[in-house]
Tab-separated table of C-alpha atoms and ligand atoms in Angstrom:
chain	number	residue	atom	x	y	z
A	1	UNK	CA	137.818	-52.642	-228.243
A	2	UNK	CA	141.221	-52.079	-229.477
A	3	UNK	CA	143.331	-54.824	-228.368
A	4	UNK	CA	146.793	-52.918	-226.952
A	5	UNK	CA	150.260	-54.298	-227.163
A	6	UNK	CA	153.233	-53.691	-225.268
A	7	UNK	CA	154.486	-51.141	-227.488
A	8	UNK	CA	151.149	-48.671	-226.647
A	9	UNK	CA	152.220	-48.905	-222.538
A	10	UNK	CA	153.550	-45.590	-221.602
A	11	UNK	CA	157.629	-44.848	-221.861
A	12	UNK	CA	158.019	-47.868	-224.020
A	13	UNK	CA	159.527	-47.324	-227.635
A	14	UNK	CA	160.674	-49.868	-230.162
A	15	UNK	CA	163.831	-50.412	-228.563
A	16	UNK	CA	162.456	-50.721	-225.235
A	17	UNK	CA	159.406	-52.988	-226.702
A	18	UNK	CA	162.117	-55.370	-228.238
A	19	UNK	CA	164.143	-55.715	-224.909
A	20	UNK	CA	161.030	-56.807	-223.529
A	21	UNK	CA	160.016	-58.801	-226.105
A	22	UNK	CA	163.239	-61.003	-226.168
A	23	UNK	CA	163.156	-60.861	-221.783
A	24	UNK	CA	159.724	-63.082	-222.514
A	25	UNK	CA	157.320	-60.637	-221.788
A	26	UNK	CA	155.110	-60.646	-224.543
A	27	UNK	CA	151.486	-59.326	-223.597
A	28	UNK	CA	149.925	-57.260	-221.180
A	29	UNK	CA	149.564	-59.987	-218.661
A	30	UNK	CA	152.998	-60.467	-218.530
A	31	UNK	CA	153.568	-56.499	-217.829
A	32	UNK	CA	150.695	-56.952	-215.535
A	33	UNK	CA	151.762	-59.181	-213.275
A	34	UNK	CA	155.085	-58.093	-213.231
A	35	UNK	CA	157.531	-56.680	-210.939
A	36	UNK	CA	158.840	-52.830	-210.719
A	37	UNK	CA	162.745	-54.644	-210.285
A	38	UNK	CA	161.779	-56.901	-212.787
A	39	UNK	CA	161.409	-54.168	-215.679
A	40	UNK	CA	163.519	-51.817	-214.344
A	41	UNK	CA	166.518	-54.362	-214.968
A	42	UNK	CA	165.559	-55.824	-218.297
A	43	UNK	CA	163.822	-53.017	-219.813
A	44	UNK	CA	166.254	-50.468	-218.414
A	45	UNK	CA	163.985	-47.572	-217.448
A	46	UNK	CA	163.799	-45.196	-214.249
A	47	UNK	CA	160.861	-46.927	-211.368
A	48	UNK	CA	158.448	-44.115	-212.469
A	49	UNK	CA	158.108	-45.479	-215.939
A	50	UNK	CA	158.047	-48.892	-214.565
A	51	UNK	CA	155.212	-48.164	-212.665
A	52	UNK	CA	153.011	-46.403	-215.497
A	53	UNK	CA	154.086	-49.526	-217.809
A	54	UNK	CA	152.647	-51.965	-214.995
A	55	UNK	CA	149.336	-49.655	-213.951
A	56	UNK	CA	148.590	-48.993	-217.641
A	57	UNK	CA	148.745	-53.079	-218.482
A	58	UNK	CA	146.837	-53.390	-215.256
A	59	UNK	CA	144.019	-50.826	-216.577
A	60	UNK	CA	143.892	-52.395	-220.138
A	61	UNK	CA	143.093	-55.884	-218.672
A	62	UNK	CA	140.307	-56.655	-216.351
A	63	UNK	CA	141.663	-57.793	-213.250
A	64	UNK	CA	139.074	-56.389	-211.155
A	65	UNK	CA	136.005	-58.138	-209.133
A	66	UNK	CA	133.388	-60.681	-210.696
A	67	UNK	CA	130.060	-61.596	-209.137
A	68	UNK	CA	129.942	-64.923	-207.519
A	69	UNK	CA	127.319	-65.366	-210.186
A	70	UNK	CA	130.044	-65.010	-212.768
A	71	UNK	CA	132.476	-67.744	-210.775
A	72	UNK	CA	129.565	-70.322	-210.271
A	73	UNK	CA	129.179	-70.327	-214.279
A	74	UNK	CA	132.580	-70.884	-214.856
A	75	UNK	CA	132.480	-73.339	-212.283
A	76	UNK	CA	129.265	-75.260	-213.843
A	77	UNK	CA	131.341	-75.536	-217.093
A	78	UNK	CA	133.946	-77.499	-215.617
A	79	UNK	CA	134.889	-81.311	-216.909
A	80	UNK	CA	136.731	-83.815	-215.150
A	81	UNK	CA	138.922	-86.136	-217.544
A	82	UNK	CA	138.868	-89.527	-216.312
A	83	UNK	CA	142.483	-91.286	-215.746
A	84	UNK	CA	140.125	-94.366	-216.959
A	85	UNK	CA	141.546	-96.233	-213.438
A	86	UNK	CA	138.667	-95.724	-210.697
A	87	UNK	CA	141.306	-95.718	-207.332
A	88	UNK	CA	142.443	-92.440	-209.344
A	89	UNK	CA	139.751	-90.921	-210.184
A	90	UNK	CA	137.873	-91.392	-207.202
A	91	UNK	CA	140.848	-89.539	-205.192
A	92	UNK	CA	140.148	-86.594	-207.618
A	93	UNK	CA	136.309	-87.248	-207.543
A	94	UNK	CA	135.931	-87.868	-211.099
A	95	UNK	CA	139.095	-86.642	-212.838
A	96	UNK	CA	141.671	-83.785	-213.306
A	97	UNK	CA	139.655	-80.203	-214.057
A	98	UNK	CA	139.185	-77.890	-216.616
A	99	UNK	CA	139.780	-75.007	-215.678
A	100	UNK	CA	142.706	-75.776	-213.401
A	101	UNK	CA	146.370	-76.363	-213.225
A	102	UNK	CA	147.183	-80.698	-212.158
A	103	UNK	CA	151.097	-80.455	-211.666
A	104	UNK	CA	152.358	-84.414	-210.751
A	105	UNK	CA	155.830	-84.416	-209.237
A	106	UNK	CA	157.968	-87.275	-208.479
A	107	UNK	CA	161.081	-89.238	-209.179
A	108	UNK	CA	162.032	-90.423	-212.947
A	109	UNK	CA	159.868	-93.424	-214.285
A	110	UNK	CA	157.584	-93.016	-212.070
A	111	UNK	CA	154.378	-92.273	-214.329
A	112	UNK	CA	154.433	-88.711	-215.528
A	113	UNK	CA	154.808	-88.828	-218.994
A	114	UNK	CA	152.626	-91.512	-218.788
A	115	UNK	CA	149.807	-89.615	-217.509
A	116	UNK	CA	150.012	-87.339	-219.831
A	117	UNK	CA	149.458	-89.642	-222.575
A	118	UNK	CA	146.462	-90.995	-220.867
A	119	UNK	CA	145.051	-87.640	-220.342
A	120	UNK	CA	145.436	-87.012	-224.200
A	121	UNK	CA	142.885	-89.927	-224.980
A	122	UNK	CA	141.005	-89.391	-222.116
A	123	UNK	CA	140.240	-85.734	-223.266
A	124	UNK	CA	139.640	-86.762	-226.617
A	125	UNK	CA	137.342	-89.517	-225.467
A	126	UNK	CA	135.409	-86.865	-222.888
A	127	UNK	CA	134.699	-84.118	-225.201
A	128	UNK	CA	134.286	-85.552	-229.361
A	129	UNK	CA	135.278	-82.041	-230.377
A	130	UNK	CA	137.887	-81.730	-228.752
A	131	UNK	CA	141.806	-81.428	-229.299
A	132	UNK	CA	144.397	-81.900	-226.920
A	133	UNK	CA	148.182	-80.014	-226.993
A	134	UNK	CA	151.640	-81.030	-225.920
A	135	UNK	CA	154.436	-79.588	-225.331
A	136	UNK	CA	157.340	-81.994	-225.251
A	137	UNK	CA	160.281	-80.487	-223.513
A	138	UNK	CA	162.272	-84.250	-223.199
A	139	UNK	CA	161.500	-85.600	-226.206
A	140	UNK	CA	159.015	-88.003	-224.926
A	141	UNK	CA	155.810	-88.074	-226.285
A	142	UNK	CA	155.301	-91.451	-228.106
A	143	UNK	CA	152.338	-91.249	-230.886
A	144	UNK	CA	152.789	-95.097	-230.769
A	145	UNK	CA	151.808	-95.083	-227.014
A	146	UNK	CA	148.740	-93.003	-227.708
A	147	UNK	CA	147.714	-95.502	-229.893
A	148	UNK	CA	147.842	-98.276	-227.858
A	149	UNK	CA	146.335	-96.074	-224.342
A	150	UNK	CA	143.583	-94.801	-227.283
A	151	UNK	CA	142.551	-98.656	-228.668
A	152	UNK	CA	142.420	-99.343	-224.529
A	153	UNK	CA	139.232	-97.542	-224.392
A	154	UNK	CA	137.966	-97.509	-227.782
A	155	UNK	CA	139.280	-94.874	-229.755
A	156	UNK	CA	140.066	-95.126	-233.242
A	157	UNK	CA	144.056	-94.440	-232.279
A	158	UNK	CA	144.278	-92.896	-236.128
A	159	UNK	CA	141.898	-90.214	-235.478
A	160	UNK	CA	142.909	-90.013	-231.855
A	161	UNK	CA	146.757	-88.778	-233.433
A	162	UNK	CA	145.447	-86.398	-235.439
A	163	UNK	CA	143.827	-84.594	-232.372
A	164	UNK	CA	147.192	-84.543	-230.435
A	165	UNK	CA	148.960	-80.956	-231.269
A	166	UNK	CA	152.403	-81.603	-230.102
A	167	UNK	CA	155.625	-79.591	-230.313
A	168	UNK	CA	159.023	-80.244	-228.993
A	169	UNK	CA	160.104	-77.350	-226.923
A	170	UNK	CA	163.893	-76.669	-227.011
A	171	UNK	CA	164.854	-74.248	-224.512
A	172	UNK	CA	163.039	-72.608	-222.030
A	173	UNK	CA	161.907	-69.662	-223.954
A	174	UNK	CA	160.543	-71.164	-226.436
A	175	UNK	CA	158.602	-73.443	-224.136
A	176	UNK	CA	157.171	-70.135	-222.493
A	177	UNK	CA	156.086	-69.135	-226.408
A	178	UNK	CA	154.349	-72.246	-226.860
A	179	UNK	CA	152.212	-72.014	-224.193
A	180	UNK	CA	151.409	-68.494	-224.615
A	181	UNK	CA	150.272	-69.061	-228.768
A	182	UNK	CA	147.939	-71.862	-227.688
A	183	UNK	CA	145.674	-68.710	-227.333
A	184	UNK	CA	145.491	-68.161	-230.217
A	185	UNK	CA	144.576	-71.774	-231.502
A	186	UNK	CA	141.986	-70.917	-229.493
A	187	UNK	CA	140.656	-67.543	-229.929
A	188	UNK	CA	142.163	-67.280	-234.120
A	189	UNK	CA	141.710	-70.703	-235.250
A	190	UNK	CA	139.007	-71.823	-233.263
A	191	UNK	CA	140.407	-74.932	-232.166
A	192	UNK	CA	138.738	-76.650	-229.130
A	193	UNK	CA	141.453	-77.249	-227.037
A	194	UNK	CA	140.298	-79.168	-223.977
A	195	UNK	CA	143.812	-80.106	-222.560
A	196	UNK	CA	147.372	-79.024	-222.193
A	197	UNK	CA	149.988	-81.183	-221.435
A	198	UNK	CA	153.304	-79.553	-220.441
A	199	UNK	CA	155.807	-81.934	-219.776
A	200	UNK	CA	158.214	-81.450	-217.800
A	201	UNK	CA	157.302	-78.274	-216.722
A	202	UNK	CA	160.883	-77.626	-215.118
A	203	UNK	CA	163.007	-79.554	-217.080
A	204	UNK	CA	164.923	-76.705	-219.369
A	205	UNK	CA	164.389	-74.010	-216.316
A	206	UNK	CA	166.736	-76.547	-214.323
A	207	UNK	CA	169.028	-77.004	-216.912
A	208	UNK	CA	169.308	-73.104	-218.239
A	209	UNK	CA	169.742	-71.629	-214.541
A	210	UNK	CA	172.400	-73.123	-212.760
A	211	UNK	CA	173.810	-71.869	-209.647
A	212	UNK	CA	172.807	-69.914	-206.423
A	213	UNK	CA	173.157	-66.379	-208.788
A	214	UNK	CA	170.559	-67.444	-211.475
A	215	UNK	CA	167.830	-68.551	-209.346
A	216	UNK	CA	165.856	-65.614	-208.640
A	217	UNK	CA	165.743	-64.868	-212.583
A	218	UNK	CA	164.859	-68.720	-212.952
A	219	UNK	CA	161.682	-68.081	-210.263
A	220	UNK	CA	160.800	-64.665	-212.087
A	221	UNK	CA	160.596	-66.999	-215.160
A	222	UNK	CA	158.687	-69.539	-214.261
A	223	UNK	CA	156.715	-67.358	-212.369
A	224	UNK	CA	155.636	-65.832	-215.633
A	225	UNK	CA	154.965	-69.113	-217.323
A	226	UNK	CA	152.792	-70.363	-214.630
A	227	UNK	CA	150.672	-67.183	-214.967
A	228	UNK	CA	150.170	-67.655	-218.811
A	229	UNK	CA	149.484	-71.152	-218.070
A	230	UNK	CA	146.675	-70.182	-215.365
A	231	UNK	CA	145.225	-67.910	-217.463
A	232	UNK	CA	144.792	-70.114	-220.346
A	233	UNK	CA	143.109	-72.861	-217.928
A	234	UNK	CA	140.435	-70.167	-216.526
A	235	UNK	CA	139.642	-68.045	-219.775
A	236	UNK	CA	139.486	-71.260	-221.867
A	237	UNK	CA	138.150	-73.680	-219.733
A	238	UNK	CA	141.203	-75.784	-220.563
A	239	UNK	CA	142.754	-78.669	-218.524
A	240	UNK	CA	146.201	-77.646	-217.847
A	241	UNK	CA	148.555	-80.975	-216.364
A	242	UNK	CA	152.098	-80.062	-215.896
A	243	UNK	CA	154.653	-82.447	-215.034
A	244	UNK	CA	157.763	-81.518	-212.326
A	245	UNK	CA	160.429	-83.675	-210.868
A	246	UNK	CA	162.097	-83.629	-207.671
A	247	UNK	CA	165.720	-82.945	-206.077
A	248	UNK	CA	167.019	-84.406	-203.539
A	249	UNK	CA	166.501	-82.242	-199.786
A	250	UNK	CA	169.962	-83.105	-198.442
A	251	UNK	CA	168.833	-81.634	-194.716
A	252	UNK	CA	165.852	-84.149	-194.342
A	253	UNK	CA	166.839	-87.219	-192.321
A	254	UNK	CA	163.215	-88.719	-191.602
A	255	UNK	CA	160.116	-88.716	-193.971
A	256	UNK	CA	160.599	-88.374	-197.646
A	257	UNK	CA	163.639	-86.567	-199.016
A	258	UNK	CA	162.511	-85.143	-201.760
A	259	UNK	CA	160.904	-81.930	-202.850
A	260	UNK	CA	159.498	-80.659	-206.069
A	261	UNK	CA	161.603	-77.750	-208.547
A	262	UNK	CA	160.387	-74.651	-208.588
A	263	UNK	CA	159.807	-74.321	-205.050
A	264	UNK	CA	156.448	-71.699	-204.195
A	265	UNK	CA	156.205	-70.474	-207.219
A	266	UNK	CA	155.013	-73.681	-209.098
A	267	UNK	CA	153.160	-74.987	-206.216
A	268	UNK	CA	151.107	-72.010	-205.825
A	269	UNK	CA	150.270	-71.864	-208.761
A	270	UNK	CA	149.142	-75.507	-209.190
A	271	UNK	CA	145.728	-75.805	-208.272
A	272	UNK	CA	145.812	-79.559	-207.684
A	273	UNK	CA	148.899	-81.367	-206.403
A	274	UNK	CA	149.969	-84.852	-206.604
A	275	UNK	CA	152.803	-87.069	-205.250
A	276	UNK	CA	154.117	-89.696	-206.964
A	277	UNK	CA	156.178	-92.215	-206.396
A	278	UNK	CA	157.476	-95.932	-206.973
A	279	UNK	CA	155.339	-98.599	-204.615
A	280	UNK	CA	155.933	-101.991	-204.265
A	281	UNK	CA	156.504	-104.844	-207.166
A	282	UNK	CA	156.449	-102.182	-209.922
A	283	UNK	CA	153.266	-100.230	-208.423
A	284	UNK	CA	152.773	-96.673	-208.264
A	285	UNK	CA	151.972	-94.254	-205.746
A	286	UNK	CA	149.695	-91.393	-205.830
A	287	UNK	CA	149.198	-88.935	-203.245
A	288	UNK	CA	146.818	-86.058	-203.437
A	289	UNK	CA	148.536	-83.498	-201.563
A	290	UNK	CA	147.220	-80.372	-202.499
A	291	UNK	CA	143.265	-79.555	-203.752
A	292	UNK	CA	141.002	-76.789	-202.779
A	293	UNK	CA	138.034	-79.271	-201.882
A	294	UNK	CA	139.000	-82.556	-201.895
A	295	UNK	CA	140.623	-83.769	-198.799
A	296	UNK	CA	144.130	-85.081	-199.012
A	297	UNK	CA	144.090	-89.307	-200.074
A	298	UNK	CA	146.422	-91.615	-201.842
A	299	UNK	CA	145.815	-94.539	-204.414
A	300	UNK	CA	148.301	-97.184	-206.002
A	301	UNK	CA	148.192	-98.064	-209.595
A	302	UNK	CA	149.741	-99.412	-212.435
A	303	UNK	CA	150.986	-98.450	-215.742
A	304	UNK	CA	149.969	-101.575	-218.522
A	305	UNK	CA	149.792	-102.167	-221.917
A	306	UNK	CA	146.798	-100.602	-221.998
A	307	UNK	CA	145.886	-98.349	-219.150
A	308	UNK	CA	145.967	-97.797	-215.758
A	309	UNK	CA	145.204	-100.018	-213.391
A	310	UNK	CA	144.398	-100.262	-209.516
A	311	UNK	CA	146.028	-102.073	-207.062
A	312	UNK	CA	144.353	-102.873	-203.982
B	1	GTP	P1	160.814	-89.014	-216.005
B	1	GTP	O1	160.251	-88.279	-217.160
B	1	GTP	O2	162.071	-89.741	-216.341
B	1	GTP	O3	160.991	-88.163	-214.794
B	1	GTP	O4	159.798	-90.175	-215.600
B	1	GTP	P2	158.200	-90.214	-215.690
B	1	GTP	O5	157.657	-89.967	-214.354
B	1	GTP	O6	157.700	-89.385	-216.808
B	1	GTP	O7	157.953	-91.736	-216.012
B	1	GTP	P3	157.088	-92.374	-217.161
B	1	GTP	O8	155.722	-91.813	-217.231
B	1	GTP	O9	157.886	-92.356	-218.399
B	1	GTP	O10	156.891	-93.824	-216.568
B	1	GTP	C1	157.645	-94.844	-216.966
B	1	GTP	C2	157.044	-96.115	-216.431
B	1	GTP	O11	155.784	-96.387	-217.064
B	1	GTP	C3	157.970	-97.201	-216.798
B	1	GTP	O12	158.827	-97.439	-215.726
B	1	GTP	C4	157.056	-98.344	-217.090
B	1	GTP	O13	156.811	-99.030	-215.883
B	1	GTP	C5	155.744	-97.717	-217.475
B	1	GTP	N1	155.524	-97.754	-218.947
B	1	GTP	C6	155.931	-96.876	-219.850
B	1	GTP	N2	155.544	-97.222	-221.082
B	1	GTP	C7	154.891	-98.381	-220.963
B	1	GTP	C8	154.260	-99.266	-221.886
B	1	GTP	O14	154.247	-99.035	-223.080
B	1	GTP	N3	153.684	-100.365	-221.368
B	1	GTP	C9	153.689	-100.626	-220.034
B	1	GTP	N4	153.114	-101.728	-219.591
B	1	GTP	N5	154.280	-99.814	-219.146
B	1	GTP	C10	154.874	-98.718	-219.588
B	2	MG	MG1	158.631	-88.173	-218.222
């Protein structure tokens, strides 16, 4: 079959393609799962139109039923990746999933770059074929970290570099067009990309969209990049571990005061969901707070030299 692009959709000429285009919408998924305000506003065009763009992206795609046949396959292909620190991956009964979106929230320093770069290794120690991708959005990622994390449990840390694909994000945009061309690493270059580390998820969102006015656009954004990110972690069988920090919830007196950026639309798109935060004499805290079948648990660990490590 043909594979159709935005410019094909009904009502939607070159000019209207590029308005789109530079809005971030840049495949049929993105039309797809759009919104009829959405389009109207940034492609400029009447509701009608707006509608045949969305039903004819909707028709070109299959978004329809699957047996549960079809799911239990998908389901019997999934890996865990091992953190390598058995408090953790015991809480996530054996690892973070393919196929699935692992979003870790929490204050600064408190271990989410980190697991990121233990995710890398672990991947590439998991699966011998495969390659793992990051996008940096903070300038972060540390090749001489992944060296040390990959001699921790045996991996040549050379060879282990040359199977990290990282780029630097630098706005959000760009971040969004990252994500969306590890497709086609996949599916063009036939690269066996096992993980995808996006860290921090909401970093450049937070900084671009400032102010009560900007924050439904912000949400319609990230909305968009969670869906690309979703579908890359189902059609590819990919790991997907994004990393989100917190704001202060001024109106909370007892319990925790803090809550994760990016509100519902992050969250419900995160399949698994897990709290972190500082414990005591330089510990960490994990808490599993969101899983479809695990039940809710917490762990403490700690980041060394070379891994991490429990703390009973
Ligand atoms: P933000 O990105 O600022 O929100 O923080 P984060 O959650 O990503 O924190 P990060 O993963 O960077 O964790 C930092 C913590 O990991 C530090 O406070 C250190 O305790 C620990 N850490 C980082 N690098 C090393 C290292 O090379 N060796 C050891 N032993 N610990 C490290
Ligand atoms: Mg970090």
């Amino acid at each position: 079959m043909e594979k159709i692009t935005i410019q094909d959709l009904p009502g939607v000429g070159a000019a209207t393609a590029e308005k789109l285009e530079s809005a971030g919408y840049h495949d049929m998924m993105s039309i797809a799962v759009a919104t009829l305000g959405e389009l109207c506003e940034t492609a400029g065009v009447s509701e009608a139109v707006a509608r045949k763009m969305i039903n004819a992206a909707r028709d070109s795609m299959k978004m329809g039923f699957e047996t549960g046949a079809d799911v239990m396959e998908r389901r019997q292909k999934v890996m865990k990746i091992s953190l390598g620190c058995k408090g953790f991956d015991e809480m996530m009964e054996g690892g973070f999933e393919t196929g699935a979106i692992t979003e870790c929230f929490g204050e600064f320093g408190c271990g989410k770059t980190q697991i990121g770069h233990i995710l890398a290794v672990q991947t590439l120690k998991t699966d011998p074929d495969a390659v793992a991708v990051y996008i940096d959005t903070e300038n972060t990622f540390r090749p001489e970290r992944i060296k040390q994390l990959a001699a921790g449990i045996d991996l040549d840390p050379e060879e282990a570099l040359q199977r990290i694909m990282v780029a630097k994000a630098y706005n959000s945009d760009h971040q969004m067009l990252l994500a969306e061309k590890v497709d086609g690493l996949i599916t063009e270059q036939g690269k066996n990309v096992r993980l995808v580390v996006v860290d921090s998820l909401t970093s450049h969102f937070r900084a671009e969209f400032i102010g009560r006015g900007t924050l439904a656009e912000r949400q319609q954004k990230l909305n968009r990049h969670m869906h690309i990110l979703s579908k890359l972690a189902n059609s590819h069988n990919v790991c997907v571990y994004v990393t989100n920090q917190v704001m202060a919830k001024p109106d909370q007196f007892f319990g925790d005061p803090t809550t994760a950026i990016g509100g519902h639309v992050v969250g419900h798109a995160s399949t698994f969901r897990i709290y972190l935060r500082k414990g005591k004499k330089g510990s960490r805290v994990a808490k599993l707070i969101d899983a479809p079948n695990l039940p809710d648990a917490e762990t403490n660990f700690m980041v060394t030299e070379s891994k991490l490590e429990d703390v009973n």
